[in-house]
XYZ file of C-alpha atoms in Angstrom:
685
model
C 94.411 86.295 121.499
C 93.731 85.690 125.176
C 93.348 82.238 126.635
C 93.019 80.507 129.957
C 94.773 77.428 128.656
C 96.734 75.390 131.131
C 99.666 73.361 129.823
C 98.833 70.636 132.348
C 95.058 70.414 131.956
C 93.408 67.006 131.647
C 90.782 65.868 129.179
C 88.422 64.406 131.786
C 88.871 66.878 134.624
C 85.903 68.645 136.259
C 83.384 66.398 134.509
C 80.092 67.599 135.947
C 77.702 66.789 133.125
C 75.919 63.853 134.789
C 72.948 63.574 132.463
C 74.393 60.355 131.027
C 77.219 58.559 132.808
C 78.726 56.710 129.882
C 82.209 56.933 131.346
C 81.858 53.472 132.931
C 79.921 51.855 130.121
C 82.547 49.415 128.776
C 82.010 47.585 125.524
C 83.487 44.387 124.096
C 83.771 43.331 120.459
C 81.194 40.595 121.057
C 78.503 43.187 121.743
C 78.723 44.743 118.279
C 75.861 43.904 115.917
C 76.934 42.122 112.760
C 76.171 44.636 110.013
C 79.317 44.494 107.869
C 77.644 46.093 104.848
C 76.693 49.286 106.665
C 78.631 52.441 105.941
C 78.357 56.143 106.738
C 75.786 56.732 104.024
C 73.322 54.344 105.621
C 73.308 55.798 109.139
C 69.806 57.049 109.879
C 70.368 60.575 111.158
C 67.471 62.040 113.120
C 66.483 65.464 111.797
C 67.909 68.521 113.585
C 65.832 71.558 114.525
C 67.601 74.602 113.016
C 65.243 77.044 114.750
C 66.844 76.351 118.146
C 70.398 75.896 116.863
C 70.323 72.157 117.466
C 73.489 70.138 116.907
C 74.585 66.544 117.434
C 77.201 65.543 119.978
C 79.204 62.344 120.134
C 79.969 60.313 123.226
C 82.629 57.633 123.278
C 82.018 54.314 125.005
C 85.113 53.483 127.010
C 86.700 50.059 126.756
C 89.208 48.053 128.767
C 90.801 46.894 125.526
C 92.598 49.138 123.049
C 91.769 46.577 120.356
C 88.009 46.853 120.855
C 86.083 48.436 118.022
C 85.438 52.100 118.711
C 81.868 52.627 119.810
C 80.082 55.946 120.190
C 76.602 57.408 120.383
C 74.935 60.556 119.078
C 72.727 62.897 121.078
C 70.979 66.159 120.201
C 71.632 69.392 122.068
C 70.766 73.037 121.460
C 73.619 75.531 121.421
C 71.537 77.693 123.745
C 71.069 74.925 126.334
C 74.400 75.504 128.042
C 75.482 71.863 127.603
C 79.197 71.317 128.032
C 81.074 69.718 125.188
C 84.489 69.532 123.547
C 85.150 70.163 119.847
C 87.717 68.236 117.819
C 89.964 70.117 115.383
C 91.582 67.703 112.933
C 92.178 66.889 109.270
C 89.889 64.365 107.610
C 92.797 62.715 105.821
C 92.855 60.322 102.876
C 89.223 59.386 102.053
C 90.395 56.011 100.702
C 92.200 55.088 103.939
C 89.364 54.212 106.309
C 88.564 52.246 109.440
C 85.267 51.144 110.978
C 83.565 52.332 114.143
C 80.215 51.642 115.727
C 77.926 54.693 115.583
C 74.756 54.007 117.564
C 73.629 50.648 116.126
C 75.478 50.880 112.823
C 78.977 50.124 111.595
C 80.265 53.130 109.686
C 83.542 54.013 107.991
C 85.636 57.003 108.986
C 89.015 58.159 107.768
C 92.049 56.610 109.418
C 93.126 59.933 110.906
C 89.772 60.460 112.633
C 89.783 56.865 113.881
C 93.221 57.402 115.403
C 92.062 60.625 117.077
C 89.016 58.951 118.630
C 91.116 55.975 119.704
C 93.540 58.308 121.442
C 90.705 60.062 123.271
C 89.244 56.737 124.400
C 92.649 55.603 125.595
C 92.881 58.749 127.710
C 89.548 57.969 129.384
C 87.729 60.775 127.607
C 84.209 61.173 129.046
C 82.757 64.406 127.745
C 80.504 64.856 124.772
C 82.460 65.806 121.685
C 81.569 67.525 118.430
C 83.169 66.000 115.325
C 82.100 67.471 111.996
C 82.377 64.263 109.946
C 79.987 62.386 112.277
C 77.827 65.123 113.805
C 76.773 66.547 110.420
C 75.017 64.386 107.839
C 77.550 64.832 105.067
C 75.091 63.504 102.469
C 72.432 66.127 103.200
C 72.944 69.436 101.414
C 70.160 71.049 103.432
C 71.721 70.014 106.735
C 75.198 71.156 105.707
C 73.737 74.512 104.678
C 72.323 75.010 108.189
C 75.047 73.335 110.277
C 78.188 74.714 108.645
C 77.243 78.347 109.471
C 77.127 77.263 113.141
C 80.686 75.948 113.198
C 82.226 79.207 114.366
C 79.745 79.351 117.250
C 80.330 75.654 118.055
C 84.081 76.125 118.495
C 83.492 79.406 120.308
C 81.139 77.801 122.851
C 83.044 74.538 123.354
C 84.607 74.256 126.821
C 87.775 73.057 125.122
C 89.059 72.437 121.598
C 91.227 69.342 121.225
C 93.676 69.754 118.342
C 94.677 66.414 116.820
C 97.913 66.845 114.861
C 98.286 63.199 113.863
C 99.500 59.831 115.036
C 103.133 59.992 113.893
C 105.835 60.310 116.529
C 109.026 59.880 114.501
C 109.435 63.465 113.296
C 110.044 65.323 116.540
C 106.522 66.745 116.905
C 106.618 66.495 120.676
C 110.012 68.191 120.751
C 108.683 70.974 118.530
C 105.647 71.565 120.745
C 107.835 71.886 123.821
C 110.161 74.249 121.958
C 107.277 76.490 120.916
C 105.906 76.518 124.450
C 109.317 77.506 125.826
C 109.901 80.084 123.086
C 106.715 82.031 123.815
C 107.493 81.980 127.536
C 110.996 83.479 127.216
C 109.991 86.027 124.578
C 110.461 89.538 126.073
C 107.290 91.559 126.529
C 107.889 94.386 128.983
C 110.891 95.758 130.847
C 112.910 98.794 131.791
C 114.335 99.297 128.303
C 112.337 99.552 125.109
C 110.529 96.419 124.007
C 112.037 96.736 120.518
C 115.585 96.732 121.906
C 114.814 93.689 124.019
C 113.391 91.801 121.085
C 116.263 92.627 118.748
C 118.672 91.288 121.362
C 116.440 88.253 121.885
C 116.437 87.511 118.144
C 120.220 87.665 118.018
C 120.657 85.346 121.003
C 118.207 82.793 119.615
C 119.796 82.822 116.163
C 123.344 82.539 117.485
C 122.552 79.706 119.900
C 120.198 77.587 117.790
C 122.501 76.533 114.956
C 123.791 73.285 116.477
C 120.441 72.280 117.982
C 118.785 72.790 114.582
C 121.260 70.429 112.921
C 123.356 73.003 111.048
C 126.534 71.198 110.037
C 129.720 72.525 111.626
C 127.877 74.860 114.015
C 129.534 75.482 117.399
C 127.777 74.440 120.627
C 125.362 76.962 122.088
C 127.034 79.432 124.436
C 123.637 80.115 126.055
C 121.621 76.858 125.874
C 118.514 78.509 127.327
C 118.141 80.365 124.005
C 118.775 77.324 121.783
C 115.723 76.306 119.726
C 115.312 73.284 117.451
C 113.979 75.038 114.344
C 114.357 71.880 112.292
C 111.803 70.060 114.486
C 109.422 73.025 114.315
C 109.661 73.136 110.547
C 108.728 69.445 110.384
C 105.803 70.110 112.701
C 104.282 72.811 110.479
C 104.531 70.452 107.492
C 101.758 68.382 109.068
C 98.456 68.543 107.144
C 96.618 70.207 110.042
C 98.420 73.501 109.362
C 97.079 73.588 105.795
C 93.375 72.945 106.441
C 91.299 76.106 106.100
C 88.788 75.174 108.817
C 91.370 74.857 111.590
C 92.092 78.599 111.487
C 88.744 79.540 112.980
C 88.681 76.391 115.123
C 91.854 77.299 117.004
C 91.418 81.077 117.030
C 87.873 80.906 118.433
C 88.694 78.394 121.185
C 88.207 79.377 124.828
C 90.713 76.686 125.745
C 92.677 74.441 123.458
C 95.012 71.517 123.896
C 97.354 69.910 121.395
C 97.141 66.146 121.085
C 99.693 64.183 119.086
C 100.568 60.492 118.952
C 98.820 57.303 120.119
C 99.932 57.483 123.749
C 98.971 59.887 126.522
C 102.561 60.931 127.126
C 102.717 64.081 125.044
C 103.225 67.411 126.797
C 100.037 69.241 127.695
C 100.796 72.162 125.388
C 97.917 74.516 124.704
C 96.986 75.860 121.309
C 97.667 79.319 122.690
C 101.256 78.330 123.521
C 101.786 76.710 120.107
C 100.488 79.729 118.195
C 102.372 82.053 120.533
C 105.675 80.331 119.744
C 104.934 80.372 116.015
C 104.082 84.072 116.276
C 107.464 84.746 117.891
C 109.174 83.080 114.921
C 107.072 85.121 112.516
C 108.143 88.353 114.195
C 111.778 87.218 114.175
C 111.560 86.632 110.435
C 110.567 90.274 109.924
C 113.225 91.807 112.177
C 116.359 89.802 111.515
C 118.420 89.505 108.356
C 120.649 86.509 109.022
C 122.724 84.796 106.402
C 123.285 81.542 108.287
C 121.701 78.105 107.972
C 118.607 79.070 109.977
C 117.213 81.456 107.369
C 115.311 78.843 105.302
C 113.911 77.231 108.456
C 112.588 80.463 109.942
C 111.200 81.802 106.670
C 109.336 78.582 105.875
C 107.869 78.307 109.376
C 106.660 81.912 109.205
C 105.189 81.456 105.730
C 103.367 78.197 106.466
C 101.696 79.635 109.561
C 101.096 83.174 108.263
C 97.258 82.927 108.208
C 97.200 82.084 111.926
C 99.439 84.837 113.250
C 98.320 87.339 110.591
C 94.697 87.170 111.753
C 95.705 86.974 115.409
C 97.819 90.112 115.034
C 95.009 91.991 113.280
C 92.537 91.047 115.991
C 95.005 92.105 118.687
C 95.143 95.562 117.099
C 91.352 95.712 117.029
C 91.084 94.694 120.696
C 93.756 97.227 121.655
C 91.804 100.032 119.993
C 88.338 98.981 121.154
C 89.123 97.695 124.644
C 90.014 94.198 125.808
C 87.252 91.664 126.341
C 86.350 90.485 129.832
C 88.310 87.378 130.959
C 85.127 85.267 131.080
C 83.942 86.275 127.611
C 84.629 83.784 124.780
C 87.156 85.025 122.210
C 85.434 86.805 119.359
C 87.221 87.688 116.173
C 86.032 90.435 113.856
C 88.322 90.143 110.846
C 87.390 92.013 107.636
C 86.395 89.480 104.993
C 88.847 90.899 102.469
C 91.729 90.613 104.931
C 90.834 87.023 105.819
C 90.658 86.027 102.150
C 93.954 87.813 101.530
C 95.608 85.724 104.245
C 94.319 82.539 102.645
C 95.465 83.614 99.176
C 98.817 84.833 100.466
C 99.601 81.325 101.742
C 99.488 79.970 98.191
C 102.892 78.643 97.136
C 102.417 77.784 93.491
C 100.049 78.140 90.576
C 99.127 74.439 90.295
C 96.149 74.598 92.628
C 93.897 71.646 93.096
C 91.905 71.079 96.257
C 93.997 69.153 98.733
C 97.016 68.592 96.493
C 98.869 71.906 96.265
C 102.439 71.692 97.560
C 101.894 74.478 100.055
C 99.376 76.941 101.385
C 95.892 76.685 102.856
C 93.635 74.152 101.116
C 90.286 72.441 101.589
C 88.718 69.173 100.482
C 85.851 71.180 99.008
C 87.344 74.279 97.296
C 84.234 76.298 98.186
C 85.384 76.080 101.794
C 88.225 78.499 101.033
C 85.453 81.069 101.568
C 82.988 79.205 103.797
C 85.754 78.050 106.148
C 86.608 81.557 107.381
C 83.145 83.060 107.823
C 83.148 82.234 111.534
C 85.930 84.748 112.218
C 84.996 87.615 109.897
C 82.954 90.675 110.769
C 79.264 89.909 111.091
C 78.267 92.520 108.516
C 80.555 90.744 106.028
C 79.508 87.156 106.745
C 75.838 88.169 106.474
C 76.436 88.957 102.781
C 77.440 85.353 101.976
C 74.950 82.502 102.160
C 76.518 79.065 102.515
C 75.199 76.766 99.793
C 76.570 73.287 99.027
C 74.155 72.587 96.176
C 75.851 70.774 93.253
C 75.298 73.719 90.887
C 77.012 76.111 93.326
C 80.443 75.969 91.733
C 83.659 77.324 93.180
C 83.483 80.206 90.689
C 79.987 81.132 91.913
C 81.176 81.144 95.529
C 84.128 83.351 94.589
C 81.694 85.644 92.745
C 79.526 86.017 95.867
C 82.608 86.679 98.011
C 83.927 89.204 95.494
C 80.587 90.986 95.338
C 80.497 91.235 99.142
C 84.061 92.585 99.263
C 83.410 95.104 96.495
C 80.272 96.297 98.287
C 82.114 96.723 101.584
C 85.648 97.706 100.581
C 85.337 99.058 97.069
C 88.144 99.027 94.486
C 90.740 98.006 97.097
C 89.653 94.495 96.134
C 91.328 94.890 92.732
C 94.668 94.388 94.496
C 93.715 90.702 94.498
C 92.805 90.381 90.825
C 96.423 89.968 89.724
C 96.666 86.177 89.748
C 95.910 83.877 86.838
C 92.453 82.321 86.594
C 92.807 78.630 87.415
C 89.690 76.600 88.180
C 87.264 79.507 88.423
C 85.904 79.531 84.884
C 83.246 82.144 84.190
C 84.279 84.423 87.034
C 83.939 88.125 86.116
C 87.247 89.958 85.888
C 86.520 92.189 88.903
C 86.081 89.212 91.277
C 89.359 87.732 92.597
C 90.150 84.072 92.073
C 90.959 83.143 95.675
C 92.453 79.849 94.517
C 95.229 81.609 92.610
C 98.571 82.796 93.870
C 98.676 86.397 95.067
C 100.774 88.760 92.989
C 103.790 90.377 94.617
C 102.302 93.899 94.499
C 101.288 93.347 98.108
C 98.365 95.359 99.464
C 99.726 95.836 102.989
C 99.703 99.612 102.611
C 95.969 99.551 101.988
C 93.995 101.211 104.753
C 91.438 98.379 104.901
C 93.883 96.170 106.789
C 94.931 98.573 109.501
C 91.990 100.937 109.599
C 92.480 103.370 112.490
C 95.831 101.716 113.243
C 97.998 102.796 110.328
C 97.831 105.809 108.077
C 97.217 105.375 104.390
C 100.566 105.546 102.599
C 99.143 105.490 99.088
C 96.033 107.432 98.205
C 95.372 107.489 94.487
C 91.816 108.750 94.983
C 92.799 111.585 97.312
C 89.943 112.819 99.486
C 87.294 110.895 97.526
C 86.616 107.844 99.687
C 84.510 104.726 99.332
C 81.111 104.185 100.885
C 79.255 100.886 100.789
C 77.385 100.728 97.501
C 74.053 98.850 97.702
C 73.803 98.617 93.900
C 76.813 96.287 93.906
C 74.811 93.654 95.803
C 72.216 93.683 93.011
C 74.758 92.389 90.484
C 74.020 88.783 89.492
C 76.066 85.872 88.196
C 74.042 85.964 84.985
C 74.636 89.713 84.456
C 77.895 90.549 86.289
C 78.322 94.108 84.962
C 79.079 96.483 87.829
C 79.433 100.275 87.549
C 81.834 102.226 89.755
C 82.650 105.916 89.953
C 86.103 106.833 88.707
C 88.203 108.367 85.975
C 90.023 106.720 83.074
C 93.346 108.482 82.519
C 94.026 110.004 79.122
C 97.396 108.276 78.794
C 97.251 104.552 78.049
C 100.002 101.971 78.472
C 102.790 102.671 75.968
C 105.524 100.069 76.556
C 105.691 96.942 78.719
C 108.710 95.002 79.927
C 109.029 91.259 80.330
C 107.521 89.411 83.290
C 110.181 89.222 85.975
C 110.818 85.787 87.458
C 112.692 85.421 90.722
C 112.799 87.330 94.010
C 114.653 90.543 94.741
C 117.681 88.743 96.161
C 117.407 85.548 94.130
C 117.166 87.053 90.662
C 120.895 87.337 90.138
C 122.916 90.442 89.316
C 123.204 89.792 85.517
C 119.446 89.460 85.147
C 118.935 92.510 87.339
C 121.217 94.525 85.086
C 119.256 93.369 82.060
C 115.791 94.213 83.448
C 116.694 97.598 84.917
C 118.713 98.693 81.891
C 115.794 97.848 79.609
C 113.387 99.700 81.881
C 115.587 102.795 81.940
C 115.697 102.641 78.156
C 111.863 102.385 77.961
C 111.380 105.360 80.283
C 113.876 107.431 78.336
C 112.384 106.569 74.959
C 108.785 107.435 75.870
C 109.833 110.636 77.668
C 111.755 111.800 74.630
C 108.307 112.672 73.260
C 107.147 114.381 76.466
C 106.600 118.081 75.591
C 107.312 119.286 79.151
C 111.029 118.791 79.938
C 110.432 119.126 83.687
C 107.888 116.304 83.658
C 110.218 114.187 81.532
C 113.076 114.738 83.971
C 110.860 113.858 86.962
C 109.712 110.652 85.276
C 113.297 109.577 84.586
C 114.479 110.481 88.100
C 111.704 108.481 89.753
C 111.859 105.311 87.702
C 113.369 103.533 90.741
C 110.052 103.845 92.605
C 108.236 101.585 90.159
C 110.297 98.565 91.193
C 109.183 99.006 94.801
C 105.488 99.142 93.917
C 104.615 100.615 97.300
C 105.811 102.803 100.168
C 109.358 102.621 101.499
C 109.410 102.208 105.284
C 106.016 103.835 105.490
C 106.779 106.926 103.437
C 107.147 107.584 99.747
C 109.479 110.541 99.564
C 111.666 110.596 102.652
C 113.752 107.421 102.492
C 116.804 106.881 104.710
C 118.693 105.245 101.812
C 119.361 106.733 98.389
C 117.497 104.084 96.424
C 117.690 106.165 93.251
C 121.451 105.600 93.277
C 120.895 101.877 93.840
C 118.728 101.830 90.735
C 121.390 103.741 88.786
C 123.966 101.139 89.825
C 121.736 98.229 88.836
C 120.861 99.747 85.461
C 124.467 100.541 84.640
C 124.228 104.330 84.767
C 126.671 104.378 87.690
C 129.763 102.272 87.134
C 132.264 100.899 89.677
C 135.176 103.134 90.755
C 138.462 102.655 88.940
C 140.290 101.515 92.090
C 137.753 98.759 92.848
C 139.261 95.805 94.699
C 136.109 93.659 94.462
C 134.702 92.115 91.334
C 132.063 94.220 89.600
C 129.277 91.739 90.381
C 130.175 91.682 94.093
C 130.321 95.478 94.151
C 126.842 95.790 92.590
C 125.496 93.163 94.998
C 126.737 94.999 98.093
C 125.768 98.480 96.922
C 122.164 97.524 96.049
C 121.302 94.935 98.717
C 118.880 97.100 100.741
C 117.039 98.167 97.611
C 116.656 94.665 96.193
C 115.403 93.308 99.534
C 112.349 95.563 99.301
C 111.360 95.100 95.675
C 107.929 93.785 94.721
C 108.572 92.978 91.112
C 108.411 89.178 91.238
C 105.826 87.951 88.742
C 104.986 91.518 87.638
C 105.944 93.699 84.682
C 107.432 97.161 84.544
C 105.714 99.532 82.136
C 105.581 103.142 80.956
C 102.410 104.984 80.031
C 102.023 107.453 77.165
C 102.757 110.358 79.514
C 106.158 108.806 80.296
C 105.263 107.788 83.843
C 106.969 104.605 85.108
C 104.850 101.888 86.697
C 104.563 98.299 87.900
C 101.585 96.108 87.022
C 100.360 92.485 86.918
C 101.822 90.256 84.204
C 98.687 90.409 82.039
C 99.192 94.113 81.260
C 99.646 94.935 77.564
C 100.244 98.024 75.412
C 97.077 100.129 74.856
C 95.529 99.007 78.155
C 93.734 101.795 80.008
C 94.523 102.979 83.529
C 91.771 104.192 85.835
C 91.493 105.588 89.341
C 88.304 104.697 91.216
C 86.735 106.499 94.148
C 88.163 105.077 97.350
C 91.172 103.388 95.709
C 94.689 103.578 97.083
C 96.153 102.212 93.823
C 95.240 102.813 90.167
C 93.728 99.903 88.213
C 94.727 98.576 84.805
C 91.696 97.965 82.558
C 91.200 96.439 79.125
C 88.327 97.555 76.938
C 86.050 94.791 75.676
C 84.495 94.385 72.251
C 81.563 96.398 73.596
C 82.709 100.038 73.911
C 82.522 101.477 77.395
C 82.922 98.117 79.147
C 86.204 97.045 80.690
C 87.850 93.985 82.177
C 89.976 94.363 85.288
C 93.617 93.381 84.828
C 94.662 94.341 88.348
C 95.937 97.090 90.601
C 99.144 98.874 89.610
C 101.677 101.408 90.807
C 102.010 104.454 88.526
C 104.298 107.315 89.419
C 102.562 110.674 89.522
C 99.027 109.457 90.308
C 99.476 107.905 93.770
C 98.432 110.922 95.836
C 95.104 112.056 94.374
C 96.489 113.865 91.298
C 93.884 112.202 89.029
C 91.032 113.743 91.060
C 92.243 117.323 91.250
C 89.232 119.643 91.191
C 86.817 116.822 92.067
C 84.665 117.496 95.131
C 82.511 114.370 95.372
C 82.282 110.956 93.746
C 79.197 112.169 91.873
C 81.504 114.380 89.800
C 83.250 111.279 88.421
C 82.335 109.038 85.491
C 80.503 105.705 85.653
C 82.911 102.950 84.590
C 81.345 99.587 83.714
C 83.327 96.457 84.662
C 82.557 92.930 83.511
């Protein structure tokens, strides 16, 4: 993401919009009309003209007294008029914690967090018109929200500056964290005489070694190179602020021409740009991928990277797109073209737990209105994708209906790759067809990063279950309705169904514990052996047994399936007990197993999934809802097979989710098939 942000820019600099000089219009409390019973619902909004892209803008009346009631006025402007304005990116906050302001001739209530943001801007002598969603959109008018919300991406894209309000609190080191992030992105190596990778690996090591004491790690030695010392503890506290969890702020910050972070009641915070803040967080995200460090910084770095993953994930994707298609001109506003499915994946991937409720989940991206998990990202997705989703805040437009529309659009555009996201449990989305992902649920650990939809033209396809039979946009998918959600796709149901299923595995690859690892892998080896004892072809049976280790990975190893630099099959044999410790072992058996299988366990994707074996003896990994007798299908254009369950009506199936199945990941199911028309029609409900 490019930006012309200046760390020392001022809010009121280069004010040349002289149409109304409200900057010197001071107000006193005595001038306020006495209307104590007025609230936001009673403000008489003048109708906007959607045909010219008309919006409302807010202008603050300055005051000599910080204690004076906030006073502001609304004006109408067209987005095509070229009017200069600033947009505010903030979190609404607790709806029950409110304060009053004067809006035109009325006293209205706003949330405390918004009141504090406006008070800070007034204290700074803010003169420009400002766009604030809570006040510039009539929140009680469904029709107006349906026309104004689709403009939000354009509003933040056209604003001369986006002011990011992180909150009023100063006692948690937010200012320190902002300065640290600004410094971190400045010292991060980019180019040089030696390879960039070598520079960055050395940079990671120096930062990790010198940041222990500054981050509050007990007993850590002083930094030998203070210039590389970073306070990760302060940064972790910063990303715990509610702003980093609001879905709307992703497009607000990524679409900004300029952005400036504002934090605290006084104008003494560093003038750190949004570009610098996201740049520093992106550096930490990259460090988390490159470095395996077993010191006290690991939980800090991992949590920071996880909590900000939607920001740097979409920024990184867009950087790849710009690199391939040519950089934009410096004067052109930033324009993101993120695939809808990738954007939704980033939102879902931020989910920490299964107890989702709008605004209350312990981690991940949330929204006050759960429908905004989809609506809130449309400003940054590809235009052909966003055109397939009509924003509708009508009371009967439930979250499930919005997820249905988003799923239909993704299926139309990206085909069965979408089934990678159908693994989670259904939570609040009652009535959603099985083929449409519940974007409020937690993403399963069978991660879809190897799918070609995310790095089209930038990364080869490492799994290719459908072989040469690709996906083309299917117009019949868009004809599927909520009332009749049956959709037919071309594919092939395999002859062999699911034979045996293991228990759902709880815990990560490194956190599961060696005894539980031994139990799961030994049972899986036993399942594979038992089913393959009935396999009539001994060569196939031997291949199935020898490749059982691949099922636990659920995806490619370092970008390639068959040429791995580590003998992971031996790691699996050690875990499952086939290979025992040497007789002269000086370590304990558990320590020996831990050391000999560390690299393998670090890459496993089994958390929350179940190992299984099909009737042909092939080992696999699938979502936890898989059960014996389930069918397995390969659809045209799919990189992974899909587990299906037949309904009471023969010929109709429910989607359980995408799965790994050894022996069908490279087009084997479509041997002899020339076109998708040669495949069967499979009906999904």
